[in-house]
Amino acid sequence: MLLNENDSKGQGFATKACAFIIDKRNLFFLIFVLLTIFTAFSKGWVHVENQLSYYLPETTETKKGIELMDEEFVTYGSCTFMVANVSYEQGERLARSIEDMEGVFSVDYSDTKEYYNNGSAKLAVTFDYPEDDERCIECQEKIKDYLSGTDYYLETTLGDVQAQLIKDEMGPISIIVVIIVLAVLLITTEAYAEIPVLLITFGGAAILQMGTNFVFGTISYVSDSVTIVLQLALSIDYAIIYLNRYKEEHKTLAPREAAIVALTKAVPEISGSSLTTIGGLIAMTFMQFQMGPDMGIVLIKAILLSLISVFVLMPGVIMVFAGPMDRTKHRNFVPKITGIAKLDYVTRFFVVPFFLALIIIAFFVSNKCHYTYGYSSITPPLKNETQIASDMIKETFDTKNFVAVIVPAGDYESEKRLLADYEARDEIDHAVGLSNTEALGGYTLTDQLTPRQFAELINLDYEVAELVYSAYAINDKDYGKAVNGLADYKVPLIDMFMFVHKEVEEGYVTLDSETKKTLDDAYKMMNFARTQLQGDNYVRMLVYLNMPEDDQDRIYAFIDEMHTMAYQYYDECLVCGESVSEYDLKKSFARDNLVVNIVSILAVLVVLLFTFKSAGMPVLLIAVIQGSIWINFSVPTLLHNDIFFMSYLIVSSIQMGANIDYAIVIASRYTELRETMGRRDAIIDTMNLSFPTIVTSGPMLALAGLTIGNLTSDAAIYNIGICLGVGTIISIFITLFVLPQILLVGDTIISKTAFVMNLPLQNINAAGLLRVDGAISGRINGNVTGTMTAIVRGEVSAFIDSSNLEVLGDIDAPLPEEAGKTAVLQQSVKAETSKQSDKADSPKQSGKEEKTENEKKEGKKDVPKK
């Protein structure tokens, strides 16, 4: 029967809204087309951040140090070229030619193993411009052109080279993931035309996702790279749920009516499913390390946009492909898993204690997983050209790990003593600061010179030097020293050079051409050093360590010692660098790990509590998935593989939020079937009915993760992909081979901890041929209280949950085809109905096998009383 205007009035707002979406589908198609055009422009508005340090908490030492260095110092652009298969003399000529290029300040090169080794020359280039100046990249490109005829390797931090390389990698990865999705859908769908329906739906969600990231201004390179792939894997379930609902309703209804009814039923089901995923992602937003909130919010937006695409775009697409879907049906390739279900039933008393022991062991083993806070100890399966160059340079030359020490300015003597203390330590190769940098004539930049010493140094008339010193003394707070004797008045060399150069430039002091050239050359070198190492309020020292980057614990301990040494001379000290950044990440990891686990478990627990209305069921399901997470991260522990800390936090959140859906599918079916079946039959039917959903979405997420992990050169993305893929496989296995046994053994716990919620019931009066589906309290020619799915021929006057009553026709209308599978209530309810109901409580035989007497007794014993 077709729904008409009068029918729709009785269906409530939800049905009207769903009918509007389907009837106005062309409007929504137009909106999505316009949004597609918009995203062509808006996706370019997103700034992608490539530095992990950007996401450190504001309270960390590294974050404070970075902000302070940006205010106080100039960091000039630099890069390193390694030219292979050259002599030392050829390397010398290359270095001098590059140094003569416009925009190049200097090229470090010498006859030492640090710069020439095994027939390769290392050219450390420093540019005239700050590292964020585009002219540095232009100069770097000129050098690359100049060296194009040689076998060279480039290591650089200029520009977003790494982010661009990762972005280039994700293109092929996305194509492969789409192919995987197509392959899975070809096997698990029932009609070939269902595939474009699902792909168009996801495509609409992906377009919305890419086109709206600009609202965040800046997102991390991880979020930019993997969100689309994870969005597909995480949200494909929603489209499958709606499509399956449509096919179920389409057995008895026309396409339009089937789409409307399916949408009204799918909205709450899909919304509930998405809440567990969103709950896991919300946990990421509580991390101190801001890449967690960055990725969590981006993925939450992706999930919400996927819901919009399924609820708004997909109904119209189904209407377009309704005919082709009917005509392109094929054989169902998804097998029944009755054998697995029977195995689950037989092994329930063995598997449950074994799994309990396993997850306890996995808990302790996973806690010993070695987390790393940098990339040096993680080797992705692929390497990009930047990584290859960096590895070649590190293998050929002795490169040093260095940190920057920032202390208050104004005390050159304390700075000099601190630098000497640092260089006396075996852990330090050398330290560089203004106070130990050689300038001219054997003096350092901060050595204090008298007028005579300064005059002799630059070949300046003594009388002129006295005049300059007198002019300097006027602005000096220690002017009294000059009054007591100008000949003994001393000024730091760098300060006097800066002052003299300023006086010459302003015309107050005149020098001969040779002296002026000496002054200009010295000024250039000193100003270059001063802008890098001295600010208005702070000075910076560069300390080069003798410890390798992967010796984390030793480096972290020595960083604390460096602070202690600095506090002997200063009240304030900041240490910055890659190793310090990793140390800060380690200190925030313990807190983030605890918070993420607690919040994700609580968020999912709340959703499950109201989904199943039982206190026991959520605990059992969370134990299964949390156990899967512990087992997942026991694998790298046993294999002695390092895990990037951020990958662990992200994967544990996604695995808890997304993989719990598989457990929910089985638990929901089992709970529903246990109302009319015994344990054995209920678990067999549950597994057969749930398997198509799990076998569709599970492999997609697993294969998407493994594909990302095996085809990327970024250590963090590699870890996320591999751990997510392996974790999903483990979750699927446990869902199929452990969860059924837990439900069977915990059946009593579930029923004992069930509670009743006051449902939003509506009083409805109707007559004719009616479909009732939901909680009901009222009269159907007899009193009814409970939950029912039935076709009623007669009168209904009852409170029914969520208006789940549908008018199929008048009282004499023929029954729909599925009535044979549904309980039918005739106009009068007789006493025999009660007897028949009692009989229905006994377990029904699954399949055509004959039951043994023991099985019958077991099934009869398991049936819950009505």
Tab-separated table of N, CA, C and O in Angstrom, residues 313-401:
chain	number	residue	atom	x	y	z
A	313	LEU	N	21.790	12.666	1.863
A	313	LEU	CA	22.136	12.373	0.468
A	313	LEU	C	21.741	10.952	0.057
A	313	LEU	O	21.177	10.744	-1.025
A	314	MET	N	22.008	9.983	0.906
A	314	MET	CA	21.828	8.585	0.524
A	314	MET	C	20.390	8.213	0.188
A	314	MET	O	20.180	7.434	-0.766
A	315	PRO	N	19.351	8.703	0.901
A	315	PRO	CA	17.977	8.330	0.517
A	315	PRO	C	17.645	8.673	-0.927
A	315	PRO	O	17.029	7.874	-1.644
A	316	GLY	N	18.078	9.841	-1.376
A	316	GLY	CA	17.832	10.212	-2.762
A	316	GLY	C	18.599	9.344	-3.737
A	316	GLY	O	18.093	8.968	-4.806
A	317	VAL	N	19.857	9.003	-3.376
A	317	VAL	CA	20.664	8.139	-4.243
A	317	VAL	C	20.023	6.757	-4.357
A	317	VAL	O	20.012	6.147	-5.431
A	318	ILE	N	19.483	6.262	-3.253
A	318	ILE	CA	18.794	4.964	-3.288
A	318	ILE	C	17.612	5.012	-4.247
A	318	ILE	O	17.369	4.063	-5.012
A	319	MET	N	16.864	6.120	-4.228
A	319	MET	CA	15.730	6.246	-5.142
A	319	MET	C	16.196	6.211	-6.597
A	319	MET	O	15.545	5.619	-7.459
A	320	VAL	N	17.331	6.829	-6.882
A	320	VAL	CA	17.854	6.842	-8.247
A	320	VAL	C	18.267	5.433	-8.682
A	320	VAL	O	18.038	5.023	-9.828
A	321	PHE	N	18.869	4.673	-7.737
A	321	PHE	CA	19.390	3.349	-8.079
A	321	PHE	C	18.453	2.221	-7.650
A	321	PHE	O	18.852	1.055	-7.667
A	322	ALA	N	17.228	2.553	-7.271
A	322	ALA	CA	16.293	1.509	-6.813
A	322	ALA	C	16.059	0.462	-7.894
A	322	ALA	O	16.099	-0.749	-7.634
A	323	GLY	N	15.794	0.913	-9.104
A	323	GLY	CA	15.571	-0.015	-10.214
A	323	GLY	C	16.791	-0.862	-10.511
A	323	GLY	O	16.701	-2.113	-10.562
A	324	PRO	N	17.960	-0.224	-10.739
A	324	PRO	CA	19.177	-1.018	-10.991
A	324	PRO	C	19.492	-2.010	-9.870
A	324	PRO	O	19.984	-3.110	-10.138
A	325	MET	N	19.220	-1.649	-8.619
A	325	MET	CA	19.505	-2.577	-7.521
A	325	MET	C	18.621	-3.814	-7.625
A	325	MET	O	19.055	-4.930	-7.326
A	326	ASP	N	17.371	-3.618	-8.058
A	326	ASP	CA	16.476	-4.767	-8.224
A	326	ASP	C	16.925	-5.659	-9.372
A	326	ASP	O	16.746	-6.880	-9.343
A	327	ARG	N	17.513	-5.042	-10.417
A	327	ARG	CA	17.867	-5.793	-11.623
A	327	ARG	C	19.264	-6.408	-11.577
A	327	ARG	O	19.577	-7.258	-12.417
A	328	THR	N	20.107	-5.973	-10.654
A	328	THR	CA	21.496	-6.459	-10.653
A	328	THR	C	21.809	-7.324	-9.438
A	328	THR	O	22.953	-7.398	-8.993
A	329	LYS	N	20.801	-7.961	-8.892
A	329	LYS	CA	21.040	-8.824	-7.741
A	329	LYS	C	21.903	-10.012	-8.142
A	329	LYS	O	21.807	-10.527	-9.243
A	330	HIS	N	22.753	-10.443	-7.218
A	330	HIS	CA	23.609	-11.594	-7.478
A	330	HIS	C	23.609	-12.518	-6.260
A	330	HIS	O	23.031	-12.196	-5.214
A	331	ARG	N	24.286	-13.621	-6.399
A	331	ARG	CA	24.322	-14.613	-5.325
A	331	ARG	C	25.016	-14.033	-4.096
A	331	ARG	O	25.976	-13.273	-4.206
A	332	ASN	N	24.510	-14.380	-2.935
A	332	ASN	CA	25.114	-13.923	-1.682
A	332	ASN	C	26.386	-14.731	-1.410
A	332	ASN	O	26.342	-15.951	-1.276
A	333	PHE	N	27.523	-14.036	-1.356
A	333	PHE	CA	28.804	-14.711	-1.171
A	333	PHE	C	29.200	-14.852	0.297
A	333	PHE	O	30.221	-15.474	0.600
A	334	VAL	N	28.434	-14.225	1.191
A	334	VAL	CA	28.768	-14.299	2.620
A	334	VAL	C	28.219	-15.606	3.176
A	334	VAL	O	27.013	-15.823	3.166
A	335	PRO	N	29.067	-16.482	3.674
A	335	PRO	CA	28.586	-17.792	4.127
A	335	PRO	C	27.948	-17.716	5.517
A	335	PRO	O	28.148	-16.761	6.266
A	336	LYS	N	27.191	-18.733	5.843
A	336	LYS	CA	26.692	-18.893	7.201
A	336	LYS	C	27.849	-19.407	8.065
A	336	LYS	O	28.718	-20.140	7.599
A	337	ILE	N	27.849	-19.016	9.324
A	337	ILE	CA	28.921	-19.452	10.212
A	337	ILE	C	28.328	-20.266	11.374
A	337	ILE	O	28.739	-20.110	12.533
A	338	THR	N	27.391	-21.127	11.029
A	338	THR	CA	26.758	-21.971	12.041
A	338	THR	C	27.791	-22.826	12.761
A	338	THR	O	27.715	-23.020	13.981
A	339	GLY	N	28.780	-23.305	12.019
A	339	GLY	CA	29.822	-24.131	12.635
A	339	GLY	C	30.595	-23.369	13.705
A	339	GLY	O	30.889	-23.911	14.781
A	340	ILE	N	30.937	-22.122	13.411
A	340	ILE	CA	31.647	-21.300	14.403
A	340	ILE	C	30.767	-21.065	15.619
A	340	ILE	O	31.227	-21.135	16.765
A	341	ALA	N	29.485	-20.796	15.371
A	341	ALA	CA	28.560	-20.554	16.479
A	341	ALA	C	28.442	-21.781	17.375
A	341	ALA	O	28.413	-21.672	18.609
A	342	LYS	N	28.359	-22.951	16.757
A	342	LYS	CA	28.276	-24.181	17.556
A	342	LYS	C	29.562	-24.394	18.356
A	342	LYS	O	29.523	-24.840	19.520
A	343	LEU	N	30.701	-24.073	17.721
A	343	LEU	CA	31.972	-24.185	18.436
A	343	LEU	C	32.007	-23.226	19.625
A	343	LEU	O	32.488	-23.579	20.714
A	344	ASP	N	31.508	-22.024	19.415
A	344	ASP	CA	31.441	-21.044	20.502
A	344	ASP	C	30.622	-21.590	21.665
A	344	ASP	O	30.985	-21.419	22.834
A	345	TYR	N	29.511	-22.229	21.338
A	345	TYR	CA	28.624	-22.744	22.391
A	345	TYR	C	29.304	-23.868	23.174
A	345	TYR	O	29.257	-23.906	24.408
A	346	VAL	N	29.957	-24.764	22.446
A	346	VAL	CA	30.585	-25.919	23.091
A	346	VAL	C	31.762	-25.500	23.971
A	346	VAL	O	31.995	-26.074	25.040
A	347	THR	N	32.500	-24.495	23.547
A	347	THR	CA	33.743	-24.118	24.244
A	347	THR	C	33.557	-22.984	25.248
A	347	THR	O	34.538	-22.424	25.726
A	348	ARG	N	32.307	-22.652	25.578
A	348	ARG	CA	32.080	-21.454	26.378
A	348	ARG	C	32.729	-21.513	27.762
A	348	ARG	O	33.269	-20.505	28.239
A	349	PHE	N	32.721	-22.684	28.389
A	349	PHE	CA	33.261	-22.774	29.738
A	349	PHE	C	34.793	-22.858	29.733
A	349	PHE	O	35.418	-22.681	30.789
A	350	PHE	N	35.369	-23.141	28.592
A	350	PHE	CA	36.828	-23.176	28.480
A	350	PHE	C	37.392	-21.828	28.036
A	350	PHE	O	38.398	-21.354	28.572
A	351	VAL	N	36.746	-21.205	27.042
A	351	VAL	CA	37.277	-19.982	26.450
A	351	VAL	C	37.236	-18.795	27.415
A	351	VAL	O	38.179	-18.006	27.487
A	352	VAL	N	36.140	-18.679	28.172
A	352	VAL	CA	35.993	-17.506	29.038
A	352	VAL	C	37.110	-17.401	30.074
A	352	VAL	O	37.756	-16.350	30.182
A	353	PRO	N	37.395	-18.440	30.863
A	353	PRO	CA	38.512	-18.308	31.813
A	353	PRO	C	39.863	-18.139	31.125
A	353	PRO	O	40.734	-17.430	31.625
A	354	PHE	N	40.014	-18.799	29.950
A	354	PHE	CA	41.268	-18.632	29.204
A	354	PHE	C	41.452	-17.182	28.761
A	354	PHE	O	42.544	-16.614	28.886
A	355	PHE	N	40.365	-16.568	28.248
A	355	PHE	CA	40.456	-15.184	27.802
A	355	PHE	C	40.714	-14.249	28.982
A	355	PHE	O	41.481	-13.285	28.872
A	356	LEU	N	40.089	-14.519	30.116
A	356	LEU	CA	40.309	-13.706	31.310
A	356	LEU	C	41.781	-13.743	31.712
A	356	LEU	O	42.386	-12.700	32.008
A	357	ALA	N	42.367	-14.937	31.696
A	357	ALA	CA	43.795	-15.059	32.030
A	357	ALA	C	44.654	-14.350	30.980
A	357	ALA	O	45.661	-13.693	31.313
A	358	LEU	N	44.237	-14.465	29.707
A	358	LEU	CA	45.003	-13.861	28.620
A	358	LEU	C	45.041	-12.336	28.735
A	358	LEU	O	46.099	-11.715	28.574
A	359	ILE	N	43.887	-11.713	29.030
A	359	ILE	CA	43.881	-10.252	29.081
A	359	ILE	C	44.603	-9.740	30.330
A	359	ILE	O	45.165	-8.629	30.308
A	360	ILE	N	44.634	-10.527	31.385
A	360	ILE	CA	45.418	-10.126	32.560
A	360	ILE	C	46.905	-10.129	32.219
A	360	ILE	O	47.640	-9.191	32.542
A	361	ILE	N	47.338	-11.176	31.518
A	361	ILE	CA	48.744	-11.239	31.081
A	361	ILE	C	49.038	-10.105	30.093
A	361	ILE	O	50.078	-9.442	30.182
A	362	ALA	N	48.093	-9.890	29.147
A	362	ALA	CA	48.284	-8.845	28.136
A	362	ALA	C	48.376	-7.465	28.780
A	362	ALA	O	49.113	-6.592	28.298
A	363	PHE	N	47.630	-7.262	29.859
A	363	PHE	CA	47.685	-5.978	30.570
A	363	PHE	C	49.107	-5.682	31.042
A	363	PHE	O	49.637	-4.590	30.834
A	364	PHE	N	49.738	-6.663	31.673
A	364	PHE	CA	51.088	-6.454	32.195
A	364	PHE	C	52.122	-6.379	31.067
A	364	PHE	O	53.067	-5.583	31.129
A	365	VAL	N	51.942	-7.206	30.029
A	365	VAL	CA	52.892	-7.184	28.911
A	365	VAL	C	52.806	-5.863	28.154
A	365	VAL	O	53.829	-5.248	27.822
A	366	SER	N	51.575	-5.404	27.873
A	366	SER	CA	51.413	-4.150	27.116
A	366	SER	C	51.947	-2.953	27.884
A	366	SER	O	52.400	-1.970	27.281
A	367	ASN	N	51.931	-3.023	29.214
A	367	ASN	CA	52.473	-1.931	30.020
A	367	ASN	C	53.995	-1.838	29.920
A	367	ASN	O	54.582	-0.829	30.322
A	368	LYS	N	54.618	-2.885	29.407
A	368	LYS	CA	56.064	-2.864	29.208
A	368	LYS	C	56.446	-2.472	27.782
A	368	LYS	O	57.615	-2.506	27.418
A	369	CYS	N	55.440	-2.102	26.986
A	369	CYS	CA	55.708	-1.659	25.611
A	369	CYS	C	56.622	-0.441	25.641
A	369	CYS	O	56.417	0.487	26.437
A	370	HIS	N	57.628	-0.432	24.791
A	370	HIS	CA	58.589	0.685	24.790
A	370	HIS	C	58.081	1.790	23.868
A	370	HIS	O	58.013	1.623	22.657
A	371	TYR	N	57.715	2.890	24.488
A	371	TYR	CA	57.219	4.030	23.721
A	371	TYR	C	58.366	4.977	23.420
A	371	TYR	O	59.234	5.229	24.260
A	372	THR	N	58.362	5.477	22.224
A	372	THR	CA	59.377	6.446	21.829
A	372	THR	C	58.716	7.776	21.526
A	372	THR	O	57.535	7.837	21.177
A	373	TYR	N	59.495	8.850	21.675
A	373	TYR	CA	58.940	10.198	21.547
A	373	TYR	C	59.587	10.961	20.400
A	373	TYR	O	59.388	12.154	20.241
A	374	GLY	N	60.355	10.221	19.618
A	374	GLY	CA	60.949	10.757	18.402
A	374	GLY	C	60.920	9.684	17.337
A	374	GLY	O	60.488	8.547	17.573
A	375	TYR	N	61.409	10.021	16.157
A	375	TYR	CA	61.317	9.102	15.022
A	375	TYR	C	62.571	8.253	14.813
A	375	TYR	O	62.585	7.353	13.971
A	376	SER	N	63.636	8.525	15.557
A	376	SER	CA	64.921	7.915	15.239
A	376	SER	C	64.922	6.396	15.365
A	376	SER	O	65.640	5.710	14.630
A	377	SER	N	64.126	5.828	16.280
A	377	SER	CA	64.160	4.387	16.504
A	377	SER	C	63.061	3.636	15.760
A	377	SER	O	62.919	2.427	15.933
A	378	ILE	N	62.283	4.333	14.952
A	378	ILE	CA	61.199	3.702	14.195
A	378	ILE	C	61.559	3.721	12.711
A	378	ILE	O	61.916	4.777	12.170
A	379	THR	N	61.448	2.572	12.074
A	379	THR	CA	61.822	2.466	10.657
A	379	THR	C	60.600	2.086	9.833
A	379	THR	O	60.191	0.912	9.819
A	380	PRO	N	59.979	3.052	9.161
A	380	PRO	CA	58.844	2.720	8.288
A	380	PRO	C	59.306	1.856	7.125
A	380	PRO	O	60.500	1.834	6.784
A	381	PRO	N	58.380	1.145	6.485
A	381	PRO	CA	58.766	0.265	5.375
A	381	PRO	C	59.268	1.025	4.154
A	381	PRO	O	60.009	0.471	3.344
A	382	LEU	N	58.853	2.277	4.018
A	382	LEU	CA	59.292	3.092	2.892
A	382	LEU	C	60.088	4.295	3.394
A	382	LEU	O	59.910	4.733	4.529
A	383	LYS	N	60.951	4.824	2.544
A	383	LYS	CA	61.685	6.039	2.861
A	383	LYS	C	61.545	7.009	1.704
A	383	LYS	O	61.719	6.625	0.536
A	384	ASN	N	61.238	8.268	2.009
A	384	ASN	CA	61.173	9.274	0.962
A	384	ASN	C	62.556	9.846	0.713
A	384	ASN	O	63.520	9.537	1.436
A	385	GLU	N	62.670	10.694	-0.278
A	385	GLU	CA	63.984	11.194	-0.679
A	385	GLU	C	64.660	12.003	0.422
A	385	GLU	O	65.886	11.970	0.575
A	386	THR	N	63.876	12.722	1.222
A	386	THR	CA	64.447	13.493	2.326
A	386	THR	C	65.036	12.567	3.381
A	386	THR	O	66.140	12.812	3.900
A	387	GLN	N	64.327	11.490	3.713
A	387	GLN	CA	64.822	10.543	4.703
A	387	GLN	C	66.053	9.802	4.196
A	387	GLN	O	66.995	9.557	4.960
A	388	ILE	N	66.059	9.447	2.925
A	388	ILE	CA	67.221	8.769	2.347
A	388	ILE	C	68.451	9.656	2.436
A	388	ILE	O	69.545	9.215	2.827
A	389	ALA	N	68.284	10.943	2.092
A	389	ALA	CA	69.399	11.884	2.152
A	389	ALA	C	69.901	12.052	3.581
A	389	ALA	O	71.112	12.049	3.848
A	390	SER	N	68.954	12.193	4.527
A	390	SER	CA	69.343	12.368	5.922
A	390	SER	C	70.094	11.152	6.437
A	390	SER	O	71.119	11.288	7.136
A	391	ASP	N	69.630	9.953	6.088
A	391	ASP	CA	70.298	8.730	6.536
A	391	ASP	C	71.691	8.612	5.913
A	391	ASP	O	72.648	8.185	6.588
A	392	MET	N	71.814	8.973	4.661
A	392	MET	CA	73.118	8.917	3.999
A	392	MET	C	74.119	9.846	4.677
A	392	MET	O	75.282	9.487	4.895
A	393	ILE	N	73.680	11.043	5.019
A	393	ILE	CA	74.562	12.018	5.660
A	393	ILE	C	74.961	11.534	7.055
A	393	ILE	O	76.127	11.641	7.460
A	394	LYS	N	73.989	10.978	7.799
A	394	LYS	CA	74.299	10.491	9.149
A	394	LYS	C	75.246	9.302	9.114
A	394	LYS	O	76.098	9.144	9.992
A	395	GLU	N	75.107	8.451	8.104
A	395	GLU	CA	75.972	7.279	8.001
A	395	GLU	C	77.392	7.662	7.581
A	395	GLU	O	78.358	7.007	7.969
A	396	THR	N	77.510	8.727	6.792
A	396	THR	CA	78.813	9.108	6.252
A	396	THR	C	79.589	10.009	7.205
A	396	THR	O	80.816	9.912	7.313
A	397	PHE	N	78.896	10.884	7.897
A	397	PHE	CA	79.563	11.882	8.734
A	397	PHE	C	79.127	11.776	10.188
A	397	PHE	O	78.054	11.245	10.494
A	398	ASP	N	79.971	12.309	11.032
A	398	ASP	CA	79.710	12.309	12.466
A	398	ASP	C	78.829	13.513	12.803
A	398	ASP	O	79.326	14.625	13.007
A	399	THR	N	77.514	13.289	12.835
A	399	THR	CA	76.588	14.375	13.140
A	399	THR	C	76.269	14.381	14.629
A	399	THR	O	76.227	13.337	15.272
A	400	LYS	N	76.052	15.579	15.164
A	400	LYS	CA	75.831	15.747	16.592
A	400	LYS	C	74.395	16.183	16.870
A	400	LYS	O	73.820	17.000	16.155
A	401	ASN	N	73.864	15.632	17.935
A	401	ASN	CA	72.578	16.069	18.465
A	401	ASN	C	72.833	17.303	19.326
A	401	ASN	O	73.730	17.294	20.168
